[in-house]
C-alpha atoms as a PDB file:
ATOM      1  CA  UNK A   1      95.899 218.419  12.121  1.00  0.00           C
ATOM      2  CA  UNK A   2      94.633 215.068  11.853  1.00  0.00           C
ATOM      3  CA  UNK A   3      96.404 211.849  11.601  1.00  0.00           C
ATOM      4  CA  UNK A   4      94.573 208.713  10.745  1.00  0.00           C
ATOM      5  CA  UNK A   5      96.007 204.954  11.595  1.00  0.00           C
ATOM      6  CA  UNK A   6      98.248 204.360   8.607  1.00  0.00           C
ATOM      7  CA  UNK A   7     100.175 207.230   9.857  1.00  0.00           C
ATOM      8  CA  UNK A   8      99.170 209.534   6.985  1.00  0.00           C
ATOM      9  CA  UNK A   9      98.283 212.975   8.497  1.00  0.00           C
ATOM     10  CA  UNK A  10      96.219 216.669   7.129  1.00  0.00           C
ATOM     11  CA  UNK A  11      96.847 219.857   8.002  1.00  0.00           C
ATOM     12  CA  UNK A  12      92.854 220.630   8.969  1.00  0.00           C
ATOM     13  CA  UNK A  13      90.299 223.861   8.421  1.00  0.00           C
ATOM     14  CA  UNK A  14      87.964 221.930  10.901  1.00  0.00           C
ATOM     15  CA  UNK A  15      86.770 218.667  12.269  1.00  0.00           C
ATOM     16  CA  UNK A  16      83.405 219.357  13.167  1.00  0.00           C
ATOM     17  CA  UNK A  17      81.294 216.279  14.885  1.00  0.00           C
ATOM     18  CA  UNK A  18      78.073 215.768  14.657  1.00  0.00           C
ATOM     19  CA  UNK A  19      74.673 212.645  14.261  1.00  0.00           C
ATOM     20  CA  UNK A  20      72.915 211.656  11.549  1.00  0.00           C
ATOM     21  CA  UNK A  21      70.290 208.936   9.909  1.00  0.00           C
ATOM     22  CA  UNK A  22      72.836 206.800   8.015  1.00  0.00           C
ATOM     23  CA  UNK A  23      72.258 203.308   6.647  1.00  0.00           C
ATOM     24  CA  UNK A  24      68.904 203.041   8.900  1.00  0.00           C
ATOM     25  CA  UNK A  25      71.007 204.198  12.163  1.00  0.00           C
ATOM     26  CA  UNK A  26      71.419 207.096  14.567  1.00  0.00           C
ATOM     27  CA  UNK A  27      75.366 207.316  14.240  1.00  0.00           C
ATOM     28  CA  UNK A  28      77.774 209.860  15.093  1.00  0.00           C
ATOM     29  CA  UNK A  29      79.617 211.572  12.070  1.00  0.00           C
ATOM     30  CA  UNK A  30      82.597 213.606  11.420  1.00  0.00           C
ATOM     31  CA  UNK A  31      83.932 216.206   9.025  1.00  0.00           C
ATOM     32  CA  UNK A  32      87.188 217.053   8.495  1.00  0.00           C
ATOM     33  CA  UNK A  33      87.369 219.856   6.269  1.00  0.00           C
ATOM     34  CA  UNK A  34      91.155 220.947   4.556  1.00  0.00           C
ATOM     35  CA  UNK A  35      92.538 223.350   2.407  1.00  0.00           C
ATOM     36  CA  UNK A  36      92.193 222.743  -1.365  1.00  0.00           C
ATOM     37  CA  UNK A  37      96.067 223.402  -1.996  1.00  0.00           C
ATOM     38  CA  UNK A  38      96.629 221.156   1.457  1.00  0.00           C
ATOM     39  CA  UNK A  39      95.993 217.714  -0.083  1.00  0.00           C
ATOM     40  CA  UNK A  40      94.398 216.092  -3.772  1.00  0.00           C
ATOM     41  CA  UNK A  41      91.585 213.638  -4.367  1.00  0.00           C
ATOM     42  CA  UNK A  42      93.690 210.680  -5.064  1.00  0.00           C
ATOM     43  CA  UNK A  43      95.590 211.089  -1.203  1.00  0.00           C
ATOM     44  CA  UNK A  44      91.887 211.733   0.379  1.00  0.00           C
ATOM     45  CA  UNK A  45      90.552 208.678  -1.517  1.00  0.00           C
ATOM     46  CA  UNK A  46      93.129 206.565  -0.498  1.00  0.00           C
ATOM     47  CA  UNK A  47      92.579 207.375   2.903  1.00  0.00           C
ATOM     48  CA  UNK A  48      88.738 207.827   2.401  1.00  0.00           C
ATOM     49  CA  UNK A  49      88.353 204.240   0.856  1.00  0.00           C
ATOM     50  CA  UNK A  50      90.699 202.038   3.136  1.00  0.00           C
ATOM     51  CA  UNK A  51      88.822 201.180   6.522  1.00  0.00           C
ATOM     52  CA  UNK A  52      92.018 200.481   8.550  1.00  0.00           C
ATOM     53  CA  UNK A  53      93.034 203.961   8.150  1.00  0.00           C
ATOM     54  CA  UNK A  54      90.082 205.411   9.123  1.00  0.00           C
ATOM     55  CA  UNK A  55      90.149 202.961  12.363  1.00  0.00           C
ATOM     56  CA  UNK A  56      91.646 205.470  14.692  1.00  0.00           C
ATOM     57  CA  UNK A  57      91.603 209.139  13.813  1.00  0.00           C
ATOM     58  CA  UNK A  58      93.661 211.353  15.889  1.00  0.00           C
ATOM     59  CA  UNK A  59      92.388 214.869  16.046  1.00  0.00           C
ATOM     60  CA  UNK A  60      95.207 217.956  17.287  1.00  0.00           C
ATOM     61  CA  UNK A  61      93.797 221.319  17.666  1.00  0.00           C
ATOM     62  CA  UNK A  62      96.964 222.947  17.250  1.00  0.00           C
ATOM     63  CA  UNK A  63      96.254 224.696  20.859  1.00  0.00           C
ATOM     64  CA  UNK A  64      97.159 221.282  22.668  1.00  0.00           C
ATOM     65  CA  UNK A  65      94.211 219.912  22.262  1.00  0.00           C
ATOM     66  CA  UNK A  66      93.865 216.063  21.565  1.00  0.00           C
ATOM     67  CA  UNK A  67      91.390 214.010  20.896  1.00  0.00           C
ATOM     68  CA  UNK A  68      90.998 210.249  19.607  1.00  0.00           C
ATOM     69  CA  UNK A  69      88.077 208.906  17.747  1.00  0.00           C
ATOM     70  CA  UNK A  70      87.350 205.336  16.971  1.00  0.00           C
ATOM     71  CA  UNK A  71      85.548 203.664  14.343  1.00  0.00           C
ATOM     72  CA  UNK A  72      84.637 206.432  11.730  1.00  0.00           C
ATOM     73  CA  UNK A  73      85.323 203.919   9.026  1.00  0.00           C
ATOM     74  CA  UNK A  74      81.730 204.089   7.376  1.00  0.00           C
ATOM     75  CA  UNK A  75      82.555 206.692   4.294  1.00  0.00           C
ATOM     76  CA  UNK A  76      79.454 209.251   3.522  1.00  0.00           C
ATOM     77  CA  UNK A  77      80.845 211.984   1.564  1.00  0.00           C
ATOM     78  CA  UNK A  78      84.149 212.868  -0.286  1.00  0.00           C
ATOM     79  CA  UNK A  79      83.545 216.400  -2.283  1.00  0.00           C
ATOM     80  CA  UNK A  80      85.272 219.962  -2.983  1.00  0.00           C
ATOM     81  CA  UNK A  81      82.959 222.376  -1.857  1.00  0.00           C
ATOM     82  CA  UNK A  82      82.845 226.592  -1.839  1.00  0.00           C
ATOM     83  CA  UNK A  83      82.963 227.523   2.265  1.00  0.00           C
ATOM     84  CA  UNK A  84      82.462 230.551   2.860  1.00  0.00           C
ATOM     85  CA  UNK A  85      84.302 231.394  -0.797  1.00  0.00           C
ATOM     86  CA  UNK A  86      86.929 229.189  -0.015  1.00  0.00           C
ATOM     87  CA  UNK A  87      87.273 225.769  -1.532  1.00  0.00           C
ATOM     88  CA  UNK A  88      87.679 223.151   0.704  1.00  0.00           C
ATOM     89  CA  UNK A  89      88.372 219.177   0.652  1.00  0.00           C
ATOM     90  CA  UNK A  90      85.198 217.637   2.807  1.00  0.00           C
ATOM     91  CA  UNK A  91      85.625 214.226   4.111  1.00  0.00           C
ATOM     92  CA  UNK A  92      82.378 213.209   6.135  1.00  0.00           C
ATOM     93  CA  UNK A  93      82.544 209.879   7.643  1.00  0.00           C
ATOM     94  CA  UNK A  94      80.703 207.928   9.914  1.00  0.00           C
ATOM     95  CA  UNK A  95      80.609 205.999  13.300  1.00  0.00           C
ATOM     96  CA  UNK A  96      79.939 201.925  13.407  1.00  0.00           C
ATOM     97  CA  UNK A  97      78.128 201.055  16.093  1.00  0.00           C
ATOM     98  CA  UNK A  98      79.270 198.534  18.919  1.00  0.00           C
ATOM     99  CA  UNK A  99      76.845 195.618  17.577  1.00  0.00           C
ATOM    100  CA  UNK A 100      78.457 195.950  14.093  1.00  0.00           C
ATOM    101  CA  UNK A 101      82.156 195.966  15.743  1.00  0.00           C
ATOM    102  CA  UNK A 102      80.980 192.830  17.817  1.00  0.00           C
ATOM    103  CA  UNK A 103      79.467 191.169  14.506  1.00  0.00           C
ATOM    104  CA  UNK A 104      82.572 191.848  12.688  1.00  0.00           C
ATOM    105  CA  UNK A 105      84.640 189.826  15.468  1.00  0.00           C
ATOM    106  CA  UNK A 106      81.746 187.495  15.839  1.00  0.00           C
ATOM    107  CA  UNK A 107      82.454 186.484  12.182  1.00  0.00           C
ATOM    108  CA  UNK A 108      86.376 187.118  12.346  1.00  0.00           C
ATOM    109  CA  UNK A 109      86.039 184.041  15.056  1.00  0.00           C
ATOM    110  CA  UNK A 110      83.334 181.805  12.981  1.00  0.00           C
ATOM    111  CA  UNK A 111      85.653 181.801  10.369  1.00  0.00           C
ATOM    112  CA  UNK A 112      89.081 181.034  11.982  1.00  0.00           C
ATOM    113  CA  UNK A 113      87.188 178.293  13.984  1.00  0.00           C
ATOM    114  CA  UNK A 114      85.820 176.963  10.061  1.00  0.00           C
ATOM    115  CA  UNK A 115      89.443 177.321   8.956  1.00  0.00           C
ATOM    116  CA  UNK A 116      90.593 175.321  12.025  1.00  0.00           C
ATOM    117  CA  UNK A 117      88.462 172.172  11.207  1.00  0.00           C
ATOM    118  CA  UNK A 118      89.395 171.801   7.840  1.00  0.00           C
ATOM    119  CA  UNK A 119      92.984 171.981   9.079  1.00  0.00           C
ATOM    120  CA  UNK A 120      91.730 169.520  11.330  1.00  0.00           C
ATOM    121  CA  UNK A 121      89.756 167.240   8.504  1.00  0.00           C
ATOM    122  CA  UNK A 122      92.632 166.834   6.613  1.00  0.00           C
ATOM    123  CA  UNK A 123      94.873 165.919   9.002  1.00  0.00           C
ATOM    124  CA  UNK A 124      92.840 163.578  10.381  1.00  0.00           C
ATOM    125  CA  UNK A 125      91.794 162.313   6.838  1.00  0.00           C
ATOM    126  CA  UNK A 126      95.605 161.566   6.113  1.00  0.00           C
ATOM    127  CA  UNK A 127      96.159 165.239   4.153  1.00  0.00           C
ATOM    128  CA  UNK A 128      99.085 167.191   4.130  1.00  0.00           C
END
């Protein structure tokens, strides 16, 4: 089973991990493969499309096995595929790296600091 940040969880096939060239970087990827009649499109998309969800990925064996993985919010493939002549839901998603996280807070900062001057500028200008 695997249950993704929003709380929304899949009864899981496999997870299978793995690298590949993606968007001119080495990155780790992962598949999580589930049974046709398991989910639909529309659920996997929603998950599949919304980065937060896809933040923190919480993988259960079944067997006690845990695992958590972080950052597999760069989307590569969302398909029904024939496996072994069973059709199963594919979602293949990939890591960010720790300069793009850092970037992403970098500019998360830049632009509360921007919105804190202009807060400022009015004040100071006489601005509600």
């Amino acid at each position: 089973m695997v249950t993704f940040a929003n709380e929304k969880s899949i009864e899981t096939i496999a997870v299978i991990g793995g690298t590949t060239q993606f968007q001119n970087a080495q990155r780790a990827t992962i598949e999580i493969r589930a049974a046709r009649d398991e989910t639909n499109f529309e659920e996997l998309r929603a998950i599949y499309t919304d980065s937060k969800a896809l933040s923190e990925i919480e993988v259960n064996d079944g067997n006690g096995g845990q695992s958590l993985q972080l950052d597999f919010t760069l989307p590569m493939e969302l398909s029904l595929k024939d496996i072994d002549g069973e059709q199963l839901w594919c979602m293949k998603l990939a890591q960010r790296s720790a300069l793009e996280i850092a970037q992403e807070k970098q500019a998360a900062s830049i632009n509360d600091t921007q919105l804190a001057l202009i807060e400022l500028a009015g004040m100071i200008g006489g601005g509600e």
